[in-house]
Short mmCIF file of C-alpha atoms and ligand atoms in Angstrom, two decimals:
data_model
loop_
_atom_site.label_atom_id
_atom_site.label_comp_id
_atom_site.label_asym_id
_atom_site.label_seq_id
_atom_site.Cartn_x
_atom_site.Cartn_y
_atom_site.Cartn_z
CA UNK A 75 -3.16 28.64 257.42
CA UNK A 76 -5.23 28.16 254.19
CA UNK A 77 -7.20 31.15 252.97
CA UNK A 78 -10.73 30.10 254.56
CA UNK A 79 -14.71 31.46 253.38
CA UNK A 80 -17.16 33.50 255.64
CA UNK A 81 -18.77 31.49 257.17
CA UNK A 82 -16.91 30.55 260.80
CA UNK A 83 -16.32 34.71 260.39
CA UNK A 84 -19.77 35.84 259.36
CA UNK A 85 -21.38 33.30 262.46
CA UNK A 86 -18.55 34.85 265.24
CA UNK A 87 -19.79 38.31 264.01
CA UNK A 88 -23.39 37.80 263.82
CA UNK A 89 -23.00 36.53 267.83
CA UNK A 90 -20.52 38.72 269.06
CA UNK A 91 -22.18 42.15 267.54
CA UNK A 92 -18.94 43.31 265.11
CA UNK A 93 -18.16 43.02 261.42
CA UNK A 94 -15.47 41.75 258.76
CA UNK A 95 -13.62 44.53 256.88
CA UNK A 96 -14.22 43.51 252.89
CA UNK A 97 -11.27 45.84 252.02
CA UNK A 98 -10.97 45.64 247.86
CA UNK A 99 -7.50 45.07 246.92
CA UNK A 100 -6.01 46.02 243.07
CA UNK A 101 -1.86 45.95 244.01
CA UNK A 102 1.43 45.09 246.25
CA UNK A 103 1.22 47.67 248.61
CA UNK A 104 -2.75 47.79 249.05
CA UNK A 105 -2.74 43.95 250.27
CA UNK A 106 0.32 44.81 252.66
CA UNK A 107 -1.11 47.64 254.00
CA UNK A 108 -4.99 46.10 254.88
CA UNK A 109 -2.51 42.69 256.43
CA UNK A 110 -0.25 44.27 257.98
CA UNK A 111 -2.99 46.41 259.81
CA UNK A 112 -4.71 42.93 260.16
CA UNK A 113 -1.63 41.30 261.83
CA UNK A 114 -1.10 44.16 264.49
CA UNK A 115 -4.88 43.98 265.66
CA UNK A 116 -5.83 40.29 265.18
CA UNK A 117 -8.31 40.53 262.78
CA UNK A 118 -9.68 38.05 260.33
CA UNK A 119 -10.05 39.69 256.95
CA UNK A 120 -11.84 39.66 253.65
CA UNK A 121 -9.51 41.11 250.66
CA UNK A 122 -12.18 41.29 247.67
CA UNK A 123 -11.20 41.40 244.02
CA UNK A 124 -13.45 43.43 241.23
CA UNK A 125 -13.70 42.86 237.67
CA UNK A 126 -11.83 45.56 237.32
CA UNK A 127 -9.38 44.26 239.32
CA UNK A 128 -8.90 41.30 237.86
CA UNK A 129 -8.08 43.09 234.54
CA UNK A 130 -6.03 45.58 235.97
CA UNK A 131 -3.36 43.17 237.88
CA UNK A 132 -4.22 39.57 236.33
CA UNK A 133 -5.88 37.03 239.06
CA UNK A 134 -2.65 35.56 238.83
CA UNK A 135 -0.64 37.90 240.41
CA UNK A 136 -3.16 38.84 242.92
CA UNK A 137 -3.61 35.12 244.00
CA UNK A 138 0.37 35.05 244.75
CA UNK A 139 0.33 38.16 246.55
CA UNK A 140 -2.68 36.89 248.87
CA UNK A 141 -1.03 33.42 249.22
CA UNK A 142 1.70 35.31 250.53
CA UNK A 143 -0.11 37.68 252.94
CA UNK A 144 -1.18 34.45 254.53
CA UNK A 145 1.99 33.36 254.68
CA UNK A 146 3.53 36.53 256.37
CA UNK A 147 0.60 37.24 258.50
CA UNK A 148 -0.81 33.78 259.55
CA UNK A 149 -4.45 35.31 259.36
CA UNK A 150 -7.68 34.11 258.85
CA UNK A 151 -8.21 35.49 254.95
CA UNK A 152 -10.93 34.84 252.53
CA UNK A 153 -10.22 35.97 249.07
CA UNK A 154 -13.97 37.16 247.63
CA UNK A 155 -14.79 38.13 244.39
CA UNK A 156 -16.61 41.42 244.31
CA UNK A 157 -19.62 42.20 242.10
CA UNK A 158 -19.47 39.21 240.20
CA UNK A 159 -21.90 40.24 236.96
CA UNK A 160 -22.55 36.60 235.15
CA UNK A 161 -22.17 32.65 236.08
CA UNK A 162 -19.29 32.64 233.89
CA UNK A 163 -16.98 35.37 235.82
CA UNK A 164 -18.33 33.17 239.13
CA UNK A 165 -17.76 29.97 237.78
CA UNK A 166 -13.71 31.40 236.89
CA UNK A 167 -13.13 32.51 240.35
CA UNK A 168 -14.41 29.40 242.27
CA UNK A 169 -12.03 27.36 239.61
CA UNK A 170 -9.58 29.94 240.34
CA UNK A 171 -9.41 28.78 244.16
CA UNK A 172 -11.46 31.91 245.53
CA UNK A 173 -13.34 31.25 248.58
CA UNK A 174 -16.33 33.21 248.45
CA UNK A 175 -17.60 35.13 245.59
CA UNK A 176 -20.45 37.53 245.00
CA UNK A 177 -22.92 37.46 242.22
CA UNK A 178 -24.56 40.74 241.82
CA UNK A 179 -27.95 40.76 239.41
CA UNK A 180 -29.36 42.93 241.47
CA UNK A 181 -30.41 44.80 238.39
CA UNK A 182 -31.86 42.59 236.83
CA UNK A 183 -35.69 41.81 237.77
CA UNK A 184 -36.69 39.94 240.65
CA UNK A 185 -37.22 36.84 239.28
CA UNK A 186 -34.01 36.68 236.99
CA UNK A 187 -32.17 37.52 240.19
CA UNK A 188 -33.09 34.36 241.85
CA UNK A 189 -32.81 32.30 238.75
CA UNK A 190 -28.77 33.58 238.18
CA UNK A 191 -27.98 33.85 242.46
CA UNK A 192 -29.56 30.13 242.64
CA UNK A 193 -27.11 29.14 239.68
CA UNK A 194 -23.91 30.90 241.28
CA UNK A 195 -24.51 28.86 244.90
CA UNK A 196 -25.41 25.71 243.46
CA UNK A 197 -21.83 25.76 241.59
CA UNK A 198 -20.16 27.64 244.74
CA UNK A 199 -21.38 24.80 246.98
CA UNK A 200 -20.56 22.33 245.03
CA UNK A 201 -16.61 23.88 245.22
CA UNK A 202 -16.99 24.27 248.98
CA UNK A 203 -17.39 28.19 248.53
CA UNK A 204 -19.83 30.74 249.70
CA UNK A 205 -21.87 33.16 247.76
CA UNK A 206 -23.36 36.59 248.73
CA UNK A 207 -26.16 37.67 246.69
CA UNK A 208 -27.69 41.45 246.25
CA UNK A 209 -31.37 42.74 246.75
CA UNK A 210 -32.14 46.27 245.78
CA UNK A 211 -29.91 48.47 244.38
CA UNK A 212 -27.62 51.27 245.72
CA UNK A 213 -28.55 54.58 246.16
CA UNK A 214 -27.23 56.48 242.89
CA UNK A 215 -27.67 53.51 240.85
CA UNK A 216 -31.18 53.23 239.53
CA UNK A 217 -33.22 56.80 239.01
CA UNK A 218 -36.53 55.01 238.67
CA UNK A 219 -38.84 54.31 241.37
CA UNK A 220 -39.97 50.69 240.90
CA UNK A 221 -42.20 50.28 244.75
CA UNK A 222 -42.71 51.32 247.64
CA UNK A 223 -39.31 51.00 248.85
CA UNK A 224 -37.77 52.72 245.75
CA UNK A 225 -34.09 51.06 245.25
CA UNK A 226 -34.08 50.22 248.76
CA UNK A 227 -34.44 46.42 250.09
CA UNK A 228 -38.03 45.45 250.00
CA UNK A 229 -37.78 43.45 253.52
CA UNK A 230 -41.08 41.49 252.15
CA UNK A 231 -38.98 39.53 249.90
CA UNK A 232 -36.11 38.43 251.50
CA UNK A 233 -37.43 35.85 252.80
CA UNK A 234 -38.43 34.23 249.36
CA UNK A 235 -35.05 35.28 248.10
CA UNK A 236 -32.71 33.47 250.70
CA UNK A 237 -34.75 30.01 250.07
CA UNK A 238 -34.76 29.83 247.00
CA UNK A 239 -31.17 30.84 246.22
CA UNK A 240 -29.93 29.05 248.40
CA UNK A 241 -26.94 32.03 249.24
CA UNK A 242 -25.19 32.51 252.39
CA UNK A 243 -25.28 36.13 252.85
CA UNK A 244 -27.42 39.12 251.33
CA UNK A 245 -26.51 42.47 250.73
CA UNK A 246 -28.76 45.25 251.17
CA UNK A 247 -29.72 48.43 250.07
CA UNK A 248 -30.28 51.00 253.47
CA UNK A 249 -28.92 54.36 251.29
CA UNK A 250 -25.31 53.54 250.91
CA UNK A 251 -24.12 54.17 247.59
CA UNK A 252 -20.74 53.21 246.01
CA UNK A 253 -17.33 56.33 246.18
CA UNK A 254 -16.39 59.15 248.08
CA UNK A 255 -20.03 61.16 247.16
CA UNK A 256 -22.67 59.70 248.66
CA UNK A 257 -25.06 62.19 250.34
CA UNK A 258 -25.79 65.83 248.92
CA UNK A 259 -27.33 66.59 252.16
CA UNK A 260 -27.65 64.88 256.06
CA UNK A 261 -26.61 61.30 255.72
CA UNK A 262 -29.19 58.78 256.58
CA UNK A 263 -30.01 55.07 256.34
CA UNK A 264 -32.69 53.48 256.41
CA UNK A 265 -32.15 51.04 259.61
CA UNK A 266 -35.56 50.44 259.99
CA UNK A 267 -34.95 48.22 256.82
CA UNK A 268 -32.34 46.54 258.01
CA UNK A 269 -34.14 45.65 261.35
CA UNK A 270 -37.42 44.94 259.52
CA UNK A 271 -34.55 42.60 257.36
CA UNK A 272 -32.86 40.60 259.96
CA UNK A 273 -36.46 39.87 261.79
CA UNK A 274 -37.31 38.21 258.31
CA UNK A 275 -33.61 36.91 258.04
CA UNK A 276 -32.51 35.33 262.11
CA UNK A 277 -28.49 34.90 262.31
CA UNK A 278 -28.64 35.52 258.54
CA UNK A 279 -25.35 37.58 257.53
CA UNK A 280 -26.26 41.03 255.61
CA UNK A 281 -23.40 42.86 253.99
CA UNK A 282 -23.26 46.86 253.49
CA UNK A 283 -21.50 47.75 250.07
CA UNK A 284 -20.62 51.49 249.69
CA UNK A 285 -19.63 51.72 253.09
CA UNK A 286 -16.33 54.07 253.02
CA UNK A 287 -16.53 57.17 255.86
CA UNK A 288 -15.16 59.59 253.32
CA UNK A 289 -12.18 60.90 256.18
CA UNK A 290 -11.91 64.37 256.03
CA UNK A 291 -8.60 64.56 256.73
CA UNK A 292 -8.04 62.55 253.40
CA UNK A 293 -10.55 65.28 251.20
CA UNK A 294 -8.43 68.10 252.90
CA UNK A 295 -5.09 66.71 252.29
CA UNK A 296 -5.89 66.07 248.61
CA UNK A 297 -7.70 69.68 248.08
CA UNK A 298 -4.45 70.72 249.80
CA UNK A 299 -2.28 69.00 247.68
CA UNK A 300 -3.76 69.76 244.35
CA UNK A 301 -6.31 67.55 243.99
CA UNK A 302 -10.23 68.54 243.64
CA UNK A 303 -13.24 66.91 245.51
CA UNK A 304 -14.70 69.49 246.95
CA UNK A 305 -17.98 67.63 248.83
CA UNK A 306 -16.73 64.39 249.11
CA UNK A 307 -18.47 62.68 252.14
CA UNK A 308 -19.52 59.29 253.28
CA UNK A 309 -21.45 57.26 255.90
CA UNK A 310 -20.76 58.59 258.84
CA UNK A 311 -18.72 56.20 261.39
CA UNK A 312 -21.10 55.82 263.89
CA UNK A 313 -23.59 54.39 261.69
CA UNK A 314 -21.37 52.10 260.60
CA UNK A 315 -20.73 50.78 264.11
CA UNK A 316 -24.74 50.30 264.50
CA UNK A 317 -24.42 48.01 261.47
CA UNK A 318 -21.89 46.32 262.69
CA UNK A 319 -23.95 45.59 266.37
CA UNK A 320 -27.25 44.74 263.82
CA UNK A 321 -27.00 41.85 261.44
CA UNK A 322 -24.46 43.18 259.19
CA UNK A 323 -21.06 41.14 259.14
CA UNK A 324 -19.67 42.12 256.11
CA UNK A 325 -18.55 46.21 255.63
CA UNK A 326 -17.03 47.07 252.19
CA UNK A 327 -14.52 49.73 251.88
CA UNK A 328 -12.58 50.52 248.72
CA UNK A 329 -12.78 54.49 248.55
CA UNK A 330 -11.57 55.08 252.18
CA UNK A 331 -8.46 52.83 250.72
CA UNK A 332 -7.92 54.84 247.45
CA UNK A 333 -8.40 58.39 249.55
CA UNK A 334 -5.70 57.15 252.04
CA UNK A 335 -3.45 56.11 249.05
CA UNK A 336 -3.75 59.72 246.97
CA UNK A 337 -3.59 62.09 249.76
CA UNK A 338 -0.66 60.34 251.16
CA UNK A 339 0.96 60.34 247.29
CA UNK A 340 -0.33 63.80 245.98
CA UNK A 341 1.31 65.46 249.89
CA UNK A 342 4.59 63.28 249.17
CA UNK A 343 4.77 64.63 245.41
CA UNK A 344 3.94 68.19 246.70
CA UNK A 345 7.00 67.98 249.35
CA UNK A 346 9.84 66.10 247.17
CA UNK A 347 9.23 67.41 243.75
CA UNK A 348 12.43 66.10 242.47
CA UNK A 349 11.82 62.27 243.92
CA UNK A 350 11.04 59.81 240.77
CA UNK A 351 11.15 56.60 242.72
CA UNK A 352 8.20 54.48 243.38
CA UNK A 353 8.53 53.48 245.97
CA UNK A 354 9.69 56.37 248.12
CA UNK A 355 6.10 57.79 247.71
CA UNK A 356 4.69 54.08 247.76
CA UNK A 357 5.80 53.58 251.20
CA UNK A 358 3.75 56.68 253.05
CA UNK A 359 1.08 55.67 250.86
CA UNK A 360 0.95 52.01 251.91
CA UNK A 361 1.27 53.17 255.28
CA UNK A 362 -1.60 55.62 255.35
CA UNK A 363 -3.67 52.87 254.01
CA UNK A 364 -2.71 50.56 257.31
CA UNK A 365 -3.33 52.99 259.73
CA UNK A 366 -6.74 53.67 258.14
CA UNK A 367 -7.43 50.23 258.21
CA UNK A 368 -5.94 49.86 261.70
CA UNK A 369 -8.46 52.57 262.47
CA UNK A 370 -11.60 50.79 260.82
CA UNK A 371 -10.95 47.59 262.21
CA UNK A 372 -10.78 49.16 265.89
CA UNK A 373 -13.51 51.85 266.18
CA UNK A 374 -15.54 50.85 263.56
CA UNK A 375 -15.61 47.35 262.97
CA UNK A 376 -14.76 45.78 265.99
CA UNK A 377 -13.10 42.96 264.63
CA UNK A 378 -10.00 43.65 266.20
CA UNK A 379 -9.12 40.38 268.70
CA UNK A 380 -10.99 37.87 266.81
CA UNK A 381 -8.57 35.44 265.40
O1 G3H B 455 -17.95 48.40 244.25
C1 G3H B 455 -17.00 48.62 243.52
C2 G3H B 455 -15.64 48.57 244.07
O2 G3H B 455 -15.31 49.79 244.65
C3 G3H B 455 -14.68 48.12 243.01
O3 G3H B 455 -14.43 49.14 242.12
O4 G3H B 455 -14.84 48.09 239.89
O5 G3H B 455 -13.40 50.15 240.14
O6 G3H B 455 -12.58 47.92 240.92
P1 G3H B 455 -13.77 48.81 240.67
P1 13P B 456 -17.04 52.30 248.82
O1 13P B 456 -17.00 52.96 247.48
O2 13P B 456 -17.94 53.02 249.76
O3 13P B 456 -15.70 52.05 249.39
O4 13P B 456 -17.72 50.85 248.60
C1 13P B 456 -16.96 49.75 248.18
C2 13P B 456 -17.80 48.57 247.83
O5 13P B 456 -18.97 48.48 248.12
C3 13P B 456 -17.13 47.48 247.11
O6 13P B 456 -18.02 46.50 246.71
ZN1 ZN B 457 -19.99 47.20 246.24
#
């Protein structure tokens, strides 16, 4: 098995009413943990890359590591590059043998949106890759007020957006908002966008960024254990299944994978204060990360027996 794009995924998804896992990956024991919970439930799986990411471990590296998840784990994979901010960084990652990548000018106005998203896929398609574009902006992100739908997704111009970039899946902005605070009060989204969206948009794949659940369990066992994020919470998991049954085929979770990772390190440091090896508190850690994924990929996703 070669790592493969979206699109067989996003079109199984769309029809059968579940979603992909985009699980960001930075390290060793993050990729075996999101596979290995991929192996045991039969999942196809996105493992995204940031920026950040790529300057943290060197593409390099992470390339090898994924080319070897594939290897271990036979599974459907597509490596994505997350947040993609220029043509350049795109244009590097669909040299470097990615097979999706996003370009996010989301920020930038409508207009210059299309004009760099339009850039990114004609490139992409020309490589045989798929690009995800972004409309609106995350809750959080941009204080101003700029119409009627404030940073959310104005459904009216998705439409316009799709043709003339040309992309192959749109994220959206419903009131998700990127790391472990996202609501001060009740969480809500705003699915009557992304209804009003996918009437605009048939079969069209949406993604959901910002979409970890925040487990408790996690904020207790790292208040427990020293740590301090006191009102940490996240979209609740329930909602997240809706998406999943709407038009969304892409989830991404990198918070629920970093909370996993630090309670499961800061309880092990707590309990063996004399241990100095890495990787007697790397293996709990790596494990708490599968089961959470396990756990997504089951009750949440529902992409579990779709290989
Ligand atoms: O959306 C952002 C992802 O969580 C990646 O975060 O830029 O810190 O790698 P990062
Ligand atoms: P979370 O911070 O909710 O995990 O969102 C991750 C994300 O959207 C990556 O692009
Ligand atoms: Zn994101």
């Amino acid at each position: 098995m070669a790592l493969v794009t979206t699109k067989e995924m996003f079109a199984k998804a769309y029809k059968g009413g579940y979603a992909i896992g985009a699980f960001n990956v930075n390290n060793m024991e993050v990729i075996q943990g999101i596979v290995e919970a991929g192996k045991e439930t039969k999942s196809p799986l996105i493992l995204q890359i940031s920026k950040g990411a790529r300057n943290y471990a060197n593409i390099t590296y992470l390339k090898k590591l994924i080319e070897a998840a594939i290897i271990e784990t036979n599974l459907p994979i597509a490596m994505h590059l997350d947040h993609g901010d220029t043509f350049e960084l795109c244009k590097q990652c669909v040299d470097d043998g990615f097979t999706s990548v996003m370009i996010d000018a989301s920020s930038k106005s409508f207009e210059d949106n299309i004009a760099l998203s339009k850039q990114v896929a004609e490139y992409a398609h020309a490589h045989g890759v798929v690009v995800e574009a972004e409309l609106g902006t995350l809750a959080g992100v941009e204080e101003h007020v700029s119409n009627a739908y404030g940073h959310y997704t104005d459904p009216a111009q998705v439409e316009e957006f799709v043709e003339r970039t040309g992309v192959d899946s749109l994220a959206i902005s419903i009131g998700t908002s990127h790391g472990a605070f996202k609501f001060s009060g009740n969480p809500q989204l705003r699915f009557d966008i992304l209804e009003e969206v996918s009437k605009r948009l048939p079969n069209f794949p949406i993604v959901l960024h910002g979409a970890s659940s925040v487990p408790q369990e996690f904020i207790a066992e790292i208040n427990k254990y020293g740590g301090n994020m006191k009102g940490a919470q996240g979209v609740p998991e329930d909602m997240l299944r809706k998406a999943a049954t709407m038009a969304v085929c892409k989830i991404n979770i990198d918070s629920d994978i970093r909370l996993a990772c630090t309670a499961a390190i800061r309880k092990y440091f707590a309990e063996h204060p004399d241990h100095f090896d890495p990787r007697q508190y790397l293996t709990p850690a790596r494990a708490a990360i599968k089961d959470m994924v396990k756990h997504k990929i089951i009750d949440v996703l529902g992409s579990n027996n779709k290989i």
